[in-house]
Short mmCIF file of N, CA and C in Angstrom, two decimals:
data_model
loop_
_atom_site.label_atom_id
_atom_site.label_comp_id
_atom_site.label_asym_id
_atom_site.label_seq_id
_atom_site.Cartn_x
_atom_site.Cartn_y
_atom_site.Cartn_z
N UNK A 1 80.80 92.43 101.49
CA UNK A 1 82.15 92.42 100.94
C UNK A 1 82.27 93.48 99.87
N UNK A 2 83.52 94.05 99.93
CA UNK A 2 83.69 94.58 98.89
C UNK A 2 84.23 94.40 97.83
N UNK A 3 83.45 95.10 96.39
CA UNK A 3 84.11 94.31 95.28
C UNK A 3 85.22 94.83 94.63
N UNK A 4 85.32 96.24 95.00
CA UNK A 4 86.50 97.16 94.77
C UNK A 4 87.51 98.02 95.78
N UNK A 5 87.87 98.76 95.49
CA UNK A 5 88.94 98.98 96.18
C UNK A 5 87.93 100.17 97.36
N UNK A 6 86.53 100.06 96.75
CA UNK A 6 85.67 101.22 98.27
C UNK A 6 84.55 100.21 98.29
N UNK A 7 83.87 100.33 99.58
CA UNK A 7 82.68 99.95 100.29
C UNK A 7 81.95 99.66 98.99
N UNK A 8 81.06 98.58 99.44
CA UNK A 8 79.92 97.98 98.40
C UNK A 8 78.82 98.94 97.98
N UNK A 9 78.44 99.77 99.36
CA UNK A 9 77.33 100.55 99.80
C UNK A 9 77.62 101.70 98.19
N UNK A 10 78.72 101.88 98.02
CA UNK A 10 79.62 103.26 97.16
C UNK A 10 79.46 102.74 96.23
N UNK A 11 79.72 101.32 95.57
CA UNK A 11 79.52 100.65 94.48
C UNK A 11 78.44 100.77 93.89
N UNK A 12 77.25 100.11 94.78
CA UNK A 12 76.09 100.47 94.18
C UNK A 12 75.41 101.87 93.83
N UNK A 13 75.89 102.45 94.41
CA UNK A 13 75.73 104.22 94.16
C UNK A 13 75.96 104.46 93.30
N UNK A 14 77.14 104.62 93.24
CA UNK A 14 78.45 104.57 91.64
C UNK A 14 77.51 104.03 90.46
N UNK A 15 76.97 102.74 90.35
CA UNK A 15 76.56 102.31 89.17
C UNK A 15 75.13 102.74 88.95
N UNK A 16 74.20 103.33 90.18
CA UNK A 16 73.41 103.85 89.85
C UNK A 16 73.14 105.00 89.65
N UNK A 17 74.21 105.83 90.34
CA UNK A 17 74.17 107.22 89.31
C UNK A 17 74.83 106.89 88.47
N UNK A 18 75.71 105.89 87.83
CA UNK A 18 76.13 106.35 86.55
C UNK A 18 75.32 106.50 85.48
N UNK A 19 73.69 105.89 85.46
CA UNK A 19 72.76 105.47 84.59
C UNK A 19 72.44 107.05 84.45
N UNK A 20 72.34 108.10 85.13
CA UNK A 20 72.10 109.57 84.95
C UNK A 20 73.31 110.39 83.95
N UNK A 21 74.46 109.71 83.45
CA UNK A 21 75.40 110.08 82.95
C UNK A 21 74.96 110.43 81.28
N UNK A 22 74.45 110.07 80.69
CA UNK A 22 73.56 109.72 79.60
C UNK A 22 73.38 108.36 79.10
N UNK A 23 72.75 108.16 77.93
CA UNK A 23 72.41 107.31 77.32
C UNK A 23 73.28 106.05 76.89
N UNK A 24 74.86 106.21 77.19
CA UNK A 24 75.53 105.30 76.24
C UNK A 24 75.94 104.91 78.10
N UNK A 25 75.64 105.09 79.21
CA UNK A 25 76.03 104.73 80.35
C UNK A 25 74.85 104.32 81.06
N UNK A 26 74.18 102.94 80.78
CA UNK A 26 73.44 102.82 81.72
C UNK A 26 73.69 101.27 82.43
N UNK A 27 72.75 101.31 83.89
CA UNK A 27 73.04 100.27 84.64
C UNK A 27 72.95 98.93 83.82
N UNK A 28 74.30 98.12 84.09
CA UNK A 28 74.65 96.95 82.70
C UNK A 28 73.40 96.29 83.17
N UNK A 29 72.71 95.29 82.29
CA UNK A 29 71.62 94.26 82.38
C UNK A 29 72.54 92.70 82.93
N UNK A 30 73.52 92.98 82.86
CA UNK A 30 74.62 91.77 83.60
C UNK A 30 74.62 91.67 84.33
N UNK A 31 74.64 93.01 85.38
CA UNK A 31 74.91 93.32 86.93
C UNK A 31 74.00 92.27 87.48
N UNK A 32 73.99 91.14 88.12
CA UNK A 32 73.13 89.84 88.99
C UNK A 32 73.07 90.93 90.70
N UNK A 33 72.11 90.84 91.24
CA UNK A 33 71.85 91.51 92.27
C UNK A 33 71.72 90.13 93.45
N UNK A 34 72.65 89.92 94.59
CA UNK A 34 73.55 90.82 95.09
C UNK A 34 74.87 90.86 93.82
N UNK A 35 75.33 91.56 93.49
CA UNK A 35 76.79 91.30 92.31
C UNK A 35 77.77 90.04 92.68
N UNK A 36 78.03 89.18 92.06
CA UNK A 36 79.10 88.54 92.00
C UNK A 36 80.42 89.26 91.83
N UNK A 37 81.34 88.49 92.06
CA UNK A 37 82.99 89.36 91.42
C UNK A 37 82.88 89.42 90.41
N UNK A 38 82.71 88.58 89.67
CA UNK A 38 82.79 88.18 87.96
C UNK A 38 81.71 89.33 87.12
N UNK A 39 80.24 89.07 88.10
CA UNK A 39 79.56 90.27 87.18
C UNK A 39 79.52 91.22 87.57
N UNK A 40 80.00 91.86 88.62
CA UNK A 40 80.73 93.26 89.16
C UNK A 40 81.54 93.65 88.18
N UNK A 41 82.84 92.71 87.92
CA UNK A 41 83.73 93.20 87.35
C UNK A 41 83.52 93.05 85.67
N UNK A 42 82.46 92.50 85.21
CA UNK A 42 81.63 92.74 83.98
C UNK A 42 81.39 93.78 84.05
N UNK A 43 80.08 93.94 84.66
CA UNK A 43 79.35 95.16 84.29
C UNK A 43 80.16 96.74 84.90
N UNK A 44 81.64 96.17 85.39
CA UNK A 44 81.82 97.30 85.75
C UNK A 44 82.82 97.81 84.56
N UNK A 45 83.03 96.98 83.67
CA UNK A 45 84.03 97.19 83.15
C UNK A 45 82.70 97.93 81.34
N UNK A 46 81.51 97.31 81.53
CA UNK A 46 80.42 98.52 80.56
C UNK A 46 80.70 99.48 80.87
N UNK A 47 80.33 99.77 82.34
CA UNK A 47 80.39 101.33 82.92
C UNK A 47 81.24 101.54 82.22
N UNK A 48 82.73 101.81 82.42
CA UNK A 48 83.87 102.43 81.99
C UNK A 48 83.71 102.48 80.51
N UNK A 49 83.74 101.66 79.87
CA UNK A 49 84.01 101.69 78.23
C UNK A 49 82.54 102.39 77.92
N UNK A 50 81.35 102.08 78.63
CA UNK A 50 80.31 103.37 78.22
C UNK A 50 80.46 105.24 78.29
N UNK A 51 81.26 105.14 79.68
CA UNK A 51 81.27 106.52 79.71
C UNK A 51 82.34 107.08 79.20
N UNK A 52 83.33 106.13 78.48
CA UNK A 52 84.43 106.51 77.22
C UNK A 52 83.61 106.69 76.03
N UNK A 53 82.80 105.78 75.76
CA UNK A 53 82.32 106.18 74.47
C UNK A 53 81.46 107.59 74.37
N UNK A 54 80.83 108.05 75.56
CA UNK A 54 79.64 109.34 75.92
C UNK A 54 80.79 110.31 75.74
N UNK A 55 81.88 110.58 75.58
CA UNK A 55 82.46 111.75 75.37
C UNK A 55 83.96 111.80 76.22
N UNK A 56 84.35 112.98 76.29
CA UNK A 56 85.73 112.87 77.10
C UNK A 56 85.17 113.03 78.67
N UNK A 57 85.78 111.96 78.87
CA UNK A 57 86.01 111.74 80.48
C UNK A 57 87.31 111.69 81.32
N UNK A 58 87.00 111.65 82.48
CA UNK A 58 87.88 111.43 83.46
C UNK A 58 87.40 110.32 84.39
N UNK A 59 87.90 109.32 84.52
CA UNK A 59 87.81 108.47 85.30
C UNK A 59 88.47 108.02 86.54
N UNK A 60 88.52 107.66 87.51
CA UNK A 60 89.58 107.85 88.55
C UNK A 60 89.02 106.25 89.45
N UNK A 61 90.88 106.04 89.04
CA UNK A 61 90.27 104.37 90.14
C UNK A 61 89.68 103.06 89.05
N UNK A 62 88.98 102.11 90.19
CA UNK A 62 88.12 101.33 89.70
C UNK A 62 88.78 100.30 88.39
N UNK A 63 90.09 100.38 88.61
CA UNK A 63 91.05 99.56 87.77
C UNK A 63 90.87 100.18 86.07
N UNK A 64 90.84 101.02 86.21
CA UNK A 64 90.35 101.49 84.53
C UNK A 64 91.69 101.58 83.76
N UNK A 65 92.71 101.58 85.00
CA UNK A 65 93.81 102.02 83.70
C UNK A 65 94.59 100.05 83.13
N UNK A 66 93.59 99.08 83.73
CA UNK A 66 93.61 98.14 83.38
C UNK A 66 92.71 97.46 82.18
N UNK A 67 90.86 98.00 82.20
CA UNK A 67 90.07 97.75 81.97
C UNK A 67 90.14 99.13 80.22
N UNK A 68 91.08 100.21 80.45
CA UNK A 68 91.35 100.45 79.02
C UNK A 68 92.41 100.19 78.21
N UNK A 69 92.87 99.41 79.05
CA UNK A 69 94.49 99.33 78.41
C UNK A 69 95.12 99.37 77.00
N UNK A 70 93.99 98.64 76.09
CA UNK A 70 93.89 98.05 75.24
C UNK A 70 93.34 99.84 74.22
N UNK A 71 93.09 100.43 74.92
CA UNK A 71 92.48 101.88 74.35
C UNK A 71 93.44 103.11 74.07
N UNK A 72 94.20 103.49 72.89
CA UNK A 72 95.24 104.32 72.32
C UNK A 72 94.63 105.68 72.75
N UNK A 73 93.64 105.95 72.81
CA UNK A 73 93.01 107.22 72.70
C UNK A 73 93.14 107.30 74.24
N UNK A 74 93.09 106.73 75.40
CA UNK A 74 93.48 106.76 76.86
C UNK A 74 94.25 107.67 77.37
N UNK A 75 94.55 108.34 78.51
CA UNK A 75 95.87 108.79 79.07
C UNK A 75 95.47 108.67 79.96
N UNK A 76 96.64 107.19 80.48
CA UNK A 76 96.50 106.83 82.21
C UNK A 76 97.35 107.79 83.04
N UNK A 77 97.24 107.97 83.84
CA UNK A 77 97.78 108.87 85.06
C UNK A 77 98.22 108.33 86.30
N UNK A 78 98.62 108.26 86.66
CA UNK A 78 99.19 107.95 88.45
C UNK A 78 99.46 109.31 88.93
N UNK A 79 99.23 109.55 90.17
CA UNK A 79 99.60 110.43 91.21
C UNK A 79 100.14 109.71 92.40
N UNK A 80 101.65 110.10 92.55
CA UNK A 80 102.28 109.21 94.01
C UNK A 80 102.60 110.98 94.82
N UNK A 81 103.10 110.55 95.92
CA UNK A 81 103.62 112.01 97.02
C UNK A 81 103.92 111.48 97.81
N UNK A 82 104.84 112.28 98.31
CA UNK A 82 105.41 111.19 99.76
C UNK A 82 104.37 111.37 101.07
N UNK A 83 104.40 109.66 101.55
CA UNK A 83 103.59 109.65 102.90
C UNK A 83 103.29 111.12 103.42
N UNK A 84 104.28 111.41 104.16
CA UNK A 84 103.75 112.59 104.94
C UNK A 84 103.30 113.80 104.32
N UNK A 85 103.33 113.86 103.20
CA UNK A 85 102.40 114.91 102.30
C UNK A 85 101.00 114.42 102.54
N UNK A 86 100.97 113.28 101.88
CA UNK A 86 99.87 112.81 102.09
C UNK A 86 98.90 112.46 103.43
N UNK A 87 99.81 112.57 104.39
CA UNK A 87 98.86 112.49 105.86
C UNK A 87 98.58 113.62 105.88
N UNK A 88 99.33 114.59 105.65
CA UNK A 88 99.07 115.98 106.31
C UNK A 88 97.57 116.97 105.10
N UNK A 89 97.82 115.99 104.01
CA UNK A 89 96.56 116.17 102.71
C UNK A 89 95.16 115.55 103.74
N UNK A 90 95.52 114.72 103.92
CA UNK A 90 94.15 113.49 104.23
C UNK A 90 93.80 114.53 105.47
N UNK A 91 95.03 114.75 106.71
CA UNK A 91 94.55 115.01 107.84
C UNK A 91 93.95 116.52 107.78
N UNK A 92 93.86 117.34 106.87
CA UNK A 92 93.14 118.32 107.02
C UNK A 92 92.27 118.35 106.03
N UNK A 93 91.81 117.91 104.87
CA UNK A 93 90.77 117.64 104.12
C UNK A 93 90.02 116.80 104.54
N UNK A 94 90.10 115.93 105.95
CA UNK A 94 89.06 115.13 106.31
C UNK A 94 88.89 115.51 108.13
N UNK A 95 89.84 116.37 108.48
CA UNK A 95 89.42 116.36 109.85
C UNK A 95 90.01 115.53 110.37
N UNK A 96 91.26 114.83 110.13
CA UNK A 96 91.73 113.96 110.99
C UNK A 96 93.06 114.37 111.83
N UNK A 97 93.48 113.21 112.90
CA UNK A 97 94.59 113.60 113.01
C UNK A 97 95.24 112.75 112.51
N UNK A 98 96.77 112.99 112.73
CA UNK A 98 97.74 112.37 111.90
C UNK A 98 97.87 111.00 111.86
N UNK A 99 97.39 110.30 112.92
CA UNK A 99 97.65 108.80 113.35
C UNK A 99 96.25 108.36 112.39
N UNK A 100 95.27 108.87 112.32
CA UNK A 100 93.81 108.38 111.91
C UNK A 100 94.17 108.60 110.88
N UNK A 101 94.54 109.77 109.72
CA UNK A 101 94.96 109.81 108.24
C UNK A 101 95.74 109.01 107.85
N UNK A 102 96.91 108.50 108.26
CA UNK A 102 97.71 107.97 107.94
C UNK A 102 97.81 106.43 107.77
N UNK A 103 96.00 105.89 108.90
CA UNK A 103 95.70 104.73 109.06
C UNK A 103 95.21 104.48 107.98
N UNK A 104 94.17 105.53 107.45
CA UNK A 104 92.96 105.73 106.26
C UNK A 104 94.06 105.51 105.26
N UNK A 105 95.00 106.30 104.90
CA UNK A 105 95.94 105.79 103.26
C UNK A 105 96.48 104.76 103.34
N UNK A 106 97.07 103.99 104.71
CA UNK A 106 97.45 102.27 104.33
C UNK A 106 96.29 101.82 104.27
N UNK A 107 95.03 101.84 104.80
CA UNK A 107 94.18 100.81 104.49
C UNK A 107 93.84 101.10 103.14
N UNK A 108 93.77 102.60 102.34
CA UNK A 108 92.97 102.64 101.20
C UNK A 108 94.00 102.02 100.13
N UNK A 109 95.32 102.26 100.51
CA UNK A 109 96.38 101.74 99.55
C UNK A 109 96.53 100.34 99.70
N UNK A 110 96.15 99.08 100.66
CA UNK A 110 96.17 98.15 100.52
C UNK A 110 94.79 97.28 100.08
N UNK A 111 93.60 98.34 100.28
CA UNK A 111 92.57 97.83 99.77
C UNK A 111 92.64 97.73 98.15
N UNK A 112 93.29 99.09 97.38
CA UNK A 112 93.59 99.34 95.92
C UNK A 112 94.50 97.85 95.47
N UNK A 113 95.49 98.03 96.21
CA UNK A 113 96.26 96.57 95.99
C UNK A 113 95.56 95.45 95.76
N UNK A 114 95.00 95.31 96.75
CA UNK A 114 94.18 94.07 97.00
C UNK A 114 92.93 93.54 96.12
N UNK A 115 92.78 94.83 95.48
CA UNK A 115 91.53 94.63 94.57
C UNK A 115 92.12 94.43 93.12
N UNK A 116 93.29 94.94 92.64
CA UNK A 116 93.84 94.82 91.73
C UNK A 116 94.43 93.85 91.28
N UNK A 117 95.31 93.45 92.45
CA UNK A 117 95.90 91.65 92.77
C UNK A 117 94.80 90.74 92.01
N UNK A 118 93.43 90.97 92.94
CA UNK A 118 92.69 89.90 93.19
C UNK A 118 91.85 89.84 91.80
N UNK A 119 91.47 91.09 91.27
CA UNK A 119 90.51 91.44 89.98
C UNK A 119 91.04 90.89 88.72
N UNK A 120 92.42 91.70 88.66
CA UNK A 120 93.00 92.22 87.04
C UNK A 120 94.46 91.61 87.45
N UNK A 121 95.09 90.65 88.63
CA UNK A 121 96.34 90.28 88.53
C UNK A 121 97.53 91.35 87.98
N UNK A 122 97.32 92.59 89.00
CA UNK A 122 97.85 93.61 88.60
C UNK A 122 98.25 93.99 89.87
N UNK A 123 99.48 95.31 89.90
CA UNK A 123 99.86 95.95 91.49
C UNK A 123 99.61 97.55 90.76
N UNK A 124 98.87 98.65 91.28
CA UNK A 124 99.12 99.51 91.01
C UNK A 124 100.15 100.40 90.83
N UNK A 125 100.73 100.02 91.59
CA UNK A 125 102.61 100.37 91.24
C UNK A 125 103.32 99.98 90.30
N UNK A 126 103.06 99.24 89.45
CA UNK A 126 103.07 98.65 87.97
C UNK A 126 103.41 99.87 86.91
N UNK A 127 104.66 100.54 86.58
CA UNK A 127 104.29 101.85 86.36
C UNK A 127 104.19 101.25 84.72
N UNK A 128 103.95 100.09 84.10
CA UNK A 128 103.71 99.78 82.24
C UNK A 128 102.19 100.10 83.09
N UNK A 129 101.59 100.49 83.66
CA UNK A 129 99.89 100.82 83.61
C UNK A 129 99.96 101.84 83.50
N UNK A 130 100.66 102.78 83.18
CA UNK A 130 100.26 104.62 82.96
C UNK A 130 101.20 105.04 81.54
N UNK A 131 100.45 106.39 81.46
CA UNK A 131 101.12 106.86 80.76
C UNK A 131 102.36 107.85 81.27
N UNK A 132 101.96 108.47 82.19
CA UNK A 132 102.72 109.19 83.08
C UNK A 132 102.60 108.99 84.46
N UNK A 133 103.11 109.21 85.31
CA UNK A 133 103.27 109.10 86.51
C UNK A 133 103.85 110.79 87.50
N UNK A 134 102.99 110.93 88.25
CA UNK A 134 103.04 112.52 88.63
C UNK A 134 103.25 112.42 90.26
N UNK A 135 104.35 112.86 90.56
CA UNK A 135 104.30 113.10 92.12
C UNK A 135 104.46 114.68 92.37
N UNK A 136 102.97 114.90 92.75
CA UNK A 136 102.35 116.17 93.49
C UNK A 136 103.45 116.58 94.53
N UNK A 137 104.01 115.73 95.27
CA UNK A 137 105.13 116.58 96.27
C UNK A 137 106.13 117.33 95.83
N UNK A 138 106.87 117.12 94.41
CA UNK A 138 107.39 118.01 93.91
C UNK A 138 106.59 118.80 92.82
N UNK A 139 105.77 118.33 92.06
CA UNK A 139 105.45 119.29 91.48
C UNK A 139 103.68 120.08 91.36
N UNK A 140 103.70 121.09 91.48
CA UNK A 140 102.33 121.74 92.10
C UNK A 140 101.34 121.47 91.28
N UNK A 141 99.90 121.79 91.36
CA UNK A 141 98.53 121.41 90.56
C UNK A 141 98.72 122.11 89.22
N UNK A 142 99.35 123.02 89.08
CA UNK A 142 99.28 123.58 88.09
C UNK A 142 100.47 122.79 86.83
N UNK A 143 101.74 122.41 87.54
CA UNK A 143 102.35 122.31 87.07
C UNK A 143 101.54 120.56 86.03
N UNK A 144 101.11 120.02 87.12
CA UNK A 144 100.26 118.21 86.68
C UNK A 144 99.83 118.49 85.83
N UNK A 145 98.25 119.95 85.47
CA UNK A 145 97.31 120.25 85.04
C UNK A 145 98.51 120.20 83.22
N UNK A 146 99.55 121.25 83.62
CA UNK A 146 100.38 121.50 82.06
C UNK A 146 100.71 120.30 81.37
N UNK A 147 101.10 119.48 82.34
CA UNK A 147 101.91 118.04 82.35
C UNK A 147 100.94 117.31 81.62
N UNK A 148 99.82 116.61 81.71
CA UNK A 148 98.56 116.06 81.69
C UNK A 148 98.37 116.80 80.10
N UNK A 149 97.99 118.39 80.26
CA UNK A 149 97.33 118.78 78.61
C UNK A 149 98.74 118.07 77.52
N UNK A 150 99.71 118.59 78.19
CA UNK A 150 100.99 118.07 76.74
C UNK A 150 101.08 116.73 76.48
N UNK A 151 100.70 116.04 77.47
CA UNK A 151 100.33 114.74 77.29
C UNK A 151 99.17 114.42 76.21
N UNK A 152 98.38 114.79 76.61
CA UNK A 152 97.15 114.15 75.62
C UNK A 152 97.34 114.97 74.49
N UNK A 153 98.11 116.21 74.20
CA UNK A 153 98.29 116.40 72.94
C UNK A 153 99.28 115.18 72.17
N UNK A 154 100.06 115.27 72.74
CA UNK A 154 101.64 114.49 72.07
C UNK A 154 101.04 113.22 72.11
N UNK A 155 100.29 112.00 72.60
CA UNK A 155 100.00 110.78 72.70
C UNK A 155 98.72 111.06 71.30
N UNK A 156 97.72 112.11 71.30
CA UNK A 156 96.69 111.86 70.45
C UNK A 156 97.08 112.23 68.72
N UNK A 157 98.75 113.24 68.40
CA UNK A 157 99.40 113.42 67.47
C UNK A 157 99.74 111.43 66.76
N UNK A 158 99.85 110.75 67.84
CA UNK A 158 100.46 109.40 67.62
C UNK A 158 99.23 108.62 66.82
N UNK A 159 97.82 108.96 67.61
CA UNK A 159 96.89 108.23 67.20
C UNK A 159 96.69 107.83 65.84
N UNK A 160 96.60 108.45 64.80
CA UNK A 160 97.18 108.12 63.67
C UNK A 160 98.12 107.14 63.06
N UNK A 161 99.36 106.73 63.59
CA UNK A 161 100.24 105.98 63.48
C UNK A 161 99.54 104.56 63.81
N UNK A 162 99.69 103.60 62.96
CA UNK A 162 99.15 101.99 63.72
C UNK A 162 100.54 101.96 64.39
N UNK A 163 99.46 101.16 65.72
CA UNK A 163 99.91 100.69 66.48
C UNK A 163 100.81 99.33 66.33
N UNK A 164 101.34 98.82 65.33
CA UNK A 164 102.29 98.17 64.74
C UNK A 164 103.38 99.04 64.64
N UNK A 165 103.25 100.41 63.80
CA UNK A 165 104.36 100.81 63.74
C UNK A 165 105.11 101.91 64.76
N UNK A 166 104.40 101.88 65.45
CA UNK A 166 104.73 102.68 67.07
C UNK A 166 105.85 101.57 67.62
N UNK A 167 107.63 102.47 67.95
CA UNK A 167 107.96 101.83 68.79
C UNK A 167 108.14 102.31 69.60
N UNK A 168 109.85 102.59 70.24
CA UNK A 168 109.86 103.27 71.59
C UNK A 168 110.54 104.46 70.89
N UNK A 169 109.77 105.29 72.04
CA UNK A 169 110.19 107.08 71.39
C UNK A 169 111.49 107.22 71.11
N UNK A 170 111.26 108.42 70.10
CA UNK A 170 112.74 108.61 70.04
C UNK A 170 112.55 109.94 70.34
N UNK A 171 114.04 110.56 70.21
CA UNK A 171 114.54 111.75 70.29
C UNK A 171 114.45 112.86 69.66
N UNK A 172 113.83 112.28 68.31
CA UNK A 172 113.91 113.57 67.11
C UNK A 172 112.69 114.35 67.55
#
């Protein structure tokens, strides 16, 4: 079974190279072998807050924009595009055809669901889980890449401010 939104086989990979990441990321002593949900989603949730503390990262997936939520210094991200961008992404970055790509993003998008539902009582479509939300079909890599830096400038200017006295943006 799987405990996340990819194959178990990937899981265990995942947490064992993460122990090569450095020192503040190693395999949790929680992790019970075969993993439970509970200490999966323990020790998976070290991983993450370890390899936040080892320096700036990027994390992708794996419910993190749940598992940091609670973290000001964060910038969650979403990437949406419309379906057929996205088949025609999948079907030539993987060799597929259109009927087989298109099978691969409902199953991977209902597996994400399903793990999120079931984990963190969350829908990834939830857009209070990001900070921004980016659809690649209108706007190009470069344009995300600009989008993304002004972001983590303008959110880390805030860091300073307690989070008491943060409300909703204004205009000035």
């Amino acid at each position: 079974a799987a405990h996340d939104e990819h194959a178990e086989s990937w899981v265990m990979q995942f947490l064992t190279t993460m122990q090569g990441v450095g020192p503040m990321v190693a395999l949790p002593s929680n992790l019970a072998f075969p993993p439970t949900e509970a200490s999966y989603t323990r020790a998976l949730g070290d991983v993450v807050n370890g390899a936040v503390l080892a320096g700036q990262t990027v994390i992708v997936g794996r419910g993190s924009q749940i598992i940091l939520r609670d973290r000001r210094d964060t910038l969650h991200v979403r990437f949406v595009a419309p379906l057929d961008l996205r088949i025609t992404n999948v079907a030539q970055r993987e060799n597929l055809s259109r009927a087989a790509a298109q099978q691969r993003i409902i199953q991977r998008d209902q597996e994400r669901r399903r793990y999120l539902s079931a984990t963190y009582r969350a829908l990834p479509e939830d857009p209070h889980l990001y900070d921004i939300i980016l659809n690649t079909g209108v706007l190009g890599l470069d344009n995300c890449v600009d989008l993304i830096r002004h972001s983590l400038e303008a959110k880390a200017t805030r860091l300073a401010i307690p989070a008491t006295a943060l409300g909703p943006a204004s205009w000035s």
